[in-house]
């Protein structure tokens, strides 16, 4: 099976831009992915993050689905401990009913936010303890085989919504293996346990009704441009913005100059932040292709989730297009 590519979209709000503009950019990015041969676009649930607009994930999926024709769209992921399994089943049953054969549901157990916001969500600190049972409860609703007597999810779509487990540790890998579900590792921002987790997933995998063999997805950051200098400049801007948001959250929200951010990135704390994006492909289409092929081979990935982080929408779309052309997706 040829390597599949998908895209992670956080609906980023660039400096000086609005959330409405970020949603328009998400539509543009999905349309580019659709015409370029990507398998799907994933949208991640985050909360209380001023630069990320994908918090109401199911609503964003529905909006993009209305403005595209065929590409699959999924949550990558819904942080299930923040929600009732029944409510998520109703949301994604509705999406699948409206857009049959196009909806995927990735699930994670992290809060997708900080502890104060967890309390605002009304999430209990121990809610992740029941994640395995919640996944099974949700799966039952989506199949019309409820595990809760007298409770069914409505609407029940004619086609089943596939489940994916997302994680960055051995826990998620082992659970995905036990349940026979596809496993996506968040190596685009949490790379440390990638190889160990994928090895455990493959070793422990048990076939299920949804999946006969292991299906491995790995995340990787991408900056593809017409020339390497442009790609490196886009990467520098993006990762400075990321570091700036991190520092502002911890230091009272004041603005920092590029020189101050560069000094932070050169420090021990900054080096730790930079290490989170260890897996980043940067360069021309051919350079990105070589990096992605080598990265995929290192874990025998069936699919890569590519996160295109260029600040400007046009650069992000071009990165999507150049990557697809280099890997001959169409």
XYZ file of C-alpha atoms in Angstrom:
330
model
C 0.000 0.000 0.000
C 1.479 3.421 -0.935
C 2.172 5.917 1.829
C -0.897 8.037 2.574
C -0.679 11.679 3.588
C -3.137 13.643 5.680
C -3.035 17.130 7.167
C -3.407 18.435 10.715
C -5.120 21.840 10.845
C -5.401 23.741 14.138
C -7.156 26.685 12.464
C -4.276 28.924 13.620
C -4.992 32.595 14.232
C -1.990 34.483 12.869
C -0.884 37.781 14.439
C -3.237 40.550 13.352
C -5.808 38.098 11.965
C -9.257 37.034 13.253
C -10.795 33.628 13.975
C -13.165 34.179 11.061
C -10.158 34.563 8.755
C -8.638 31.399 10.188
C -11.794 29.421 9.351
C -11.698 30.742 5.789
C -8.065 29.609 5.647
C -9.071 26.161 6.885
C -11.504 25.847 3.999
C -8.820 26.948 1.557
C -6.337 24.460 3.019
C -8.845 21.585 2.836
C -9.671 22.409 -0.761
C -5.962 22.354 -1.590
C -5.624 19.005 0.162
C -8.625 17.633 -1.740
C -7.342 18.572 -5.180
C -3.800 17.442 -4.275
C -4.697 13.878 -3.288
C -4.404 13.908 0.503
C -6.433 11.245 2.289
C -7.953 13.433 5.010
C -7.675 16.568 7.123
C -7.624 16.313 10.910
C -8.776 19.040 13.335
C -7.600 19.065 16.948
C -9.473 20.046 20.091
C -7.655 22.709 22.122
C -9.052 25.150 24.675
C -8.054 28.561 26.064
C -5.377 29.056 23.412
C -5.698 32.470 21.728
C -3.825 31.357 18.609
C -5.856 28.170 17.956
C -9.472 28.317 16.734
C -10.277 24.592 16.460
C -11.829 24.315 19.944
C -15.354 23.442 18.706
C -13.928 20.656 16.584
C -17.103 19.012 15.323
C -18.510 22.393 14.217
C -15.358 23.169 12.262
C -15.475 19.754 10.576
C -19.065 20.402 9.497
C -18.177 23.843 8.154
C -15.273 22.541 6.074
C -17.311 19.566 4.872
C -19.927 21.968 3.496
C -17.229 23.662 1.418
C -15.474 20.545 0.082
C -16.665 17.589 -1.949
C -14.838 14.348 -1.242
C -11.897 14.550 1.159
C -12.290 12.787 4.493
C -12.414 15.048 7.557
C -11.758 13.977 11.092
C -11.061 14.950 14.659
C -7.426 14.500 15.440
C -8.528 14.471 18.057
C -11.483 14.812 20.320
C -10.242 14.740 23.914
C -12.814 12.237 25.100
C -12.452 12.772 28.879
C -13.734 16.333 28.285
C -17.045 14.955 27.010
C -19.789 12.426 27.457
C -19.349 9.535 24.984
C -23.045 9.883 24.103
C -22.671 13.544 23.139
C -19.690 12.791 20.884
C -21.595 9.900 19.308
C -24.497 12.256 18.580
C -22.186 14.876 17.076
C -20.298 12.485 14.834
C -23.380 10.466 13.979
C -24.849 13.742 12.759
C -21.732 14.575 10.741
C -21.628 11.118 9.150
C -25.328 11.336 8.316
C -24.810 14.702 6.622
C -21.529 13.738 4.915
C -21.590 9.946 4.507
C -18.272 8.192 4.041
C -16.230 11.286 4.850
C -15.993 11.475 8.652
C -13.283 10.054 10.942
C -13.053 10.246 14.722
C -9.686 10.320 16.440
C -9.715 10.156 20.230
C -7.229 11.279 22.856
C -7.250 11.280 26.655
C -5.308 14.489 27.340
C -7.247 17.631 28.324
C -5.974 19.718 25.421
C -5.514 22.619 27.813
C -4.248 23.698 31.247
C -5.537 22.748 34.702
C -7.539 25.936 35.263
C -9.345 25.457 31.963
C -9.947 21.813 32.833
C -11.975 23.028 35.788
C -13.867 25.469 33.548
C -14.723 22.547 31.258
C -16.034 20.784 34.398
C -13.555 18.007 33.837
C -12.599 15.971 36.890
C -8.876 15.320 37.335
C -9.558 11.571 37.290
C -11.800 11.565 34.225
C -9.057 10.124 32.025
C -9.008 6.988 34.207
C -12.110 5.672 32.425
C -10.833 6.446 28.919
C -10.739 2.771 27.770
C -14.318 2.192 28.909
C -15.436 5.495 27.382
C -13.964 4.517 24.008
C -15.925 1.263 24.063
C -19.098 3.055 25.120
C -18.707 5.530 22.260
C -17.990 2.754 19.768
C -21.138 0.960 20.870
C -23.300 4.032 20.276
C -21.843 4.579 16.796
C -22.571 0.951 15.868
C -26.092 0.914 17.247
C -24.919 -1.562 19.891
C -25.215 0.555 23.026
C -23.560 -0.720 26.185
C -25.991 1.365 28.272
C -29.424 -0.310 28.438
C -32.185 1.939 27.152
C -29.837 4.584 25.699
C -29.158 4.955 21.967
C -27.379 7.641 20.002
C -29.494 9.520 17.461
C -28.987 9.962 14.586
C -27.358 6.623 13.842
C -25.596 6.975 10.493
C -25.979 4.342 7.787
C -22.184 4.062 7.596
C -20.003 3.634 10.679
C -17.617 6.366 11.788
C -14.108 4.832 12.024
C -12.315 5.336 15.327
C -8.616 6.154 15.702
C -6.649 6.385 18.935
C -4.168 9.235 19.285
C -1.361 9.340 21.774
C 2.227 10.090 22.668
C 2.923 7.272 25.130
C 2.838 3.522 25.562
C -0.624 3.721 27.142
C -2.338 4.802 23.939
C -0.341 2.358 21.840
C -1.235 -0.585 24.042
C -4.904 0.390 24.211
C -5.133 0.792 20.430
C -3.512 -2.622 20.020
C -5.898 -4.266 22.466
C -8.975 -2.719 20.839
C -7.750 -3.354 17.291
C -7.890 0.316 16.274
C -5.580 2.457 14.104
C -2.981 4.292 16.165
C -1.680 7.816 15.517
C 1.399 9.021 17.394
C 1.778 12.756 18.042
C 5.437 12.854 17.024
C 5.013 16.335 15.541
C 5.132 17.776 19.075
C 5.904 14.857 21.447
C 8.574 12.770 19.706
C 10.358 10.979 22.532
C 8.439 7.674 22.731
C 7.634 7.333 19.019
C 9.587 4.205 18.131
C 8.926 2.414 21.410
C 5.184 3.068 21.219
C 4.852 1.981 17.588
C 6.809 -1.212 18.299
C 4.518 -2.010 21.252
C 1.418 -1.339 19.138
C 2.538 -3.711 16.384
C 3.636 -6.410 18.810
C 0.411 -6.425 20.853
C -2.113 -5.770 18.059
C -5.311 -7.847 18.089
C -7.518 -7.897 14.994
C -10.987 -6.373 15.383
C -14.172 -5.828 13.437
C -12.792 -2.478 12.244
C -9.199 -3.472 11.506
C -7.498 -6.738 10.527
C -3.879 -5.516 10.719
C -2.056 -2.699 12.514
C -2.395 0.746 10.945
C 0.274 3.226 12.026
C 0.049 7.008 11.613
C 2.815 9.397 12.667
C 2.810 13.189 12.872
C 5.483 15.349 11.239
C 5.893 19.095 10.696
C 6.399 20.395 7.155
C 7.678 23.621 5.605
C 7.873 23.127 1.840
C 8.649 26.068 -0.442
C 10.039 26.839 -3.884
C 13.540 27.140 -2.417
C 15.198 26.087 0.813
C 15.843 29.630 2.045
C 12.136 30.459 1.884
C 11.218 27.255 3.714
C 13.757 27.952 6.453
C 12.476 31.517 6.834
C 8.907 30.255 7.199
C 10.045 27.744 9.803
C 11.900 30.431 11.788
C 8.849 32.717 11.845
C 6.484 29.918 12.816
C 8.632 28.538 15.610
C 9.352 32.026 16.953
C 5.597 32.653 17.124
C 5.147 29.342 18.911
C 7.847 30.171 21.440
C 6.444 33.690 21.889
C 2.994 32.282 22.742
C 4.601 29.856 25.204
C 6.608 32.575 26.943
C 3.703 35.039 27.077
C 1.491 32.471 28.804
C 4.094 32.053 31.529
C 5.249 35.673 31.861
C 2.127 37.806 32.150
C 1.387 38.305 28.478
C 3.887 41.046 27.521
C 5.238 41.143 23.963
C 8.751 39.916 23.190
C 11.072 40.966 20.384
C 12.538 38.469 17.921
C 15.934 38.873 19.585
C 14.462 38.028 22.998
C 12.702 34.978 21.580
C 15.881 33.811 19.851
C 17.733 34.165 23.153
C 15.050 32.118 24.871
C 15.286 29.399 22.204
C 19.036 29.265 22.795
C 18.491 28.676 26.524
C 17.975 25.310 28.211
C 14.213 25.877 28.505
C 14.032 26.963 24.883
C 16.039 23.959 23.736
C 13.488 21.722 25.421
C 10.695 23.483 23.509
C 12.614 23.187 20.245
C 13.143 19.467 20.832
C 9.375 18.972 20.699
C 9.487 19.747 16.954
C 12.403 17.408 16.267
C 10.565 15.797 13.369
C 10.308 18.657 10.877
C 10.746 18.473 7.113
C 12.056 21.748 5.653
C 13.055 22.621 2.104
C 12.006 22.185 -1.489
C 9.432 19.597 -2.496
C 12.132 17.022 -3.250
C 13.923 17.670 0.049
C 10.663 17.323 1.946
C 9.804 14.145 0.047
C 13.125 12.544 0.998
C 12.667 13.492 4.652
C 9.093 12.176 4.785
C 9.963 8.909 3.070
C 12.874 8.301 5.448
C 10.770 9.264 8.470
C 7.890 6.988 7.412
C 10.300 4.106 6.798
C 11.793 4.483 10.288
C 8.474 3.430 11.841
C 6.943 1.632 8.833
C 4.103 4.180 8.901
C 1.020 3.611 6.765
C 0.109 7.305 6.896
C 1.763 10.565 7.866
C -0.124 13.475 9.396
C 1.637 16.525 8.002
C 1.341 19.764 9.952
C 2.057 22.724 7.662
C 2.817 25.659 9.958
C 3.777 28.557 7.691
C 2.257 31.756 9.082
C 0.841 33.020 5.776
C -2.075 31.096 4.299
C -0.658 31.199 0.777
C 2.619 29.701 2.010
C 0.736 26.996 3.905
C -1.316 26.070 0.845
C 1.792 26.039 -1.327
C 3.531 23.756 1.177
C 0.597 21.355 0.912
C 0.743 21.441 -2.886
C 4.519 21.053 -3.212
C 4.549 18.121 -0.792
C 1.786 16.352 -2.712
C 3.493 16.947 -6.047
C 6.822 15.632 -4.765
C 5.229 12.462 -3.374
C 3.074 12.051 -6.489
C -0.192 11.772 -4.582
C -2.153 12.366 -7.816
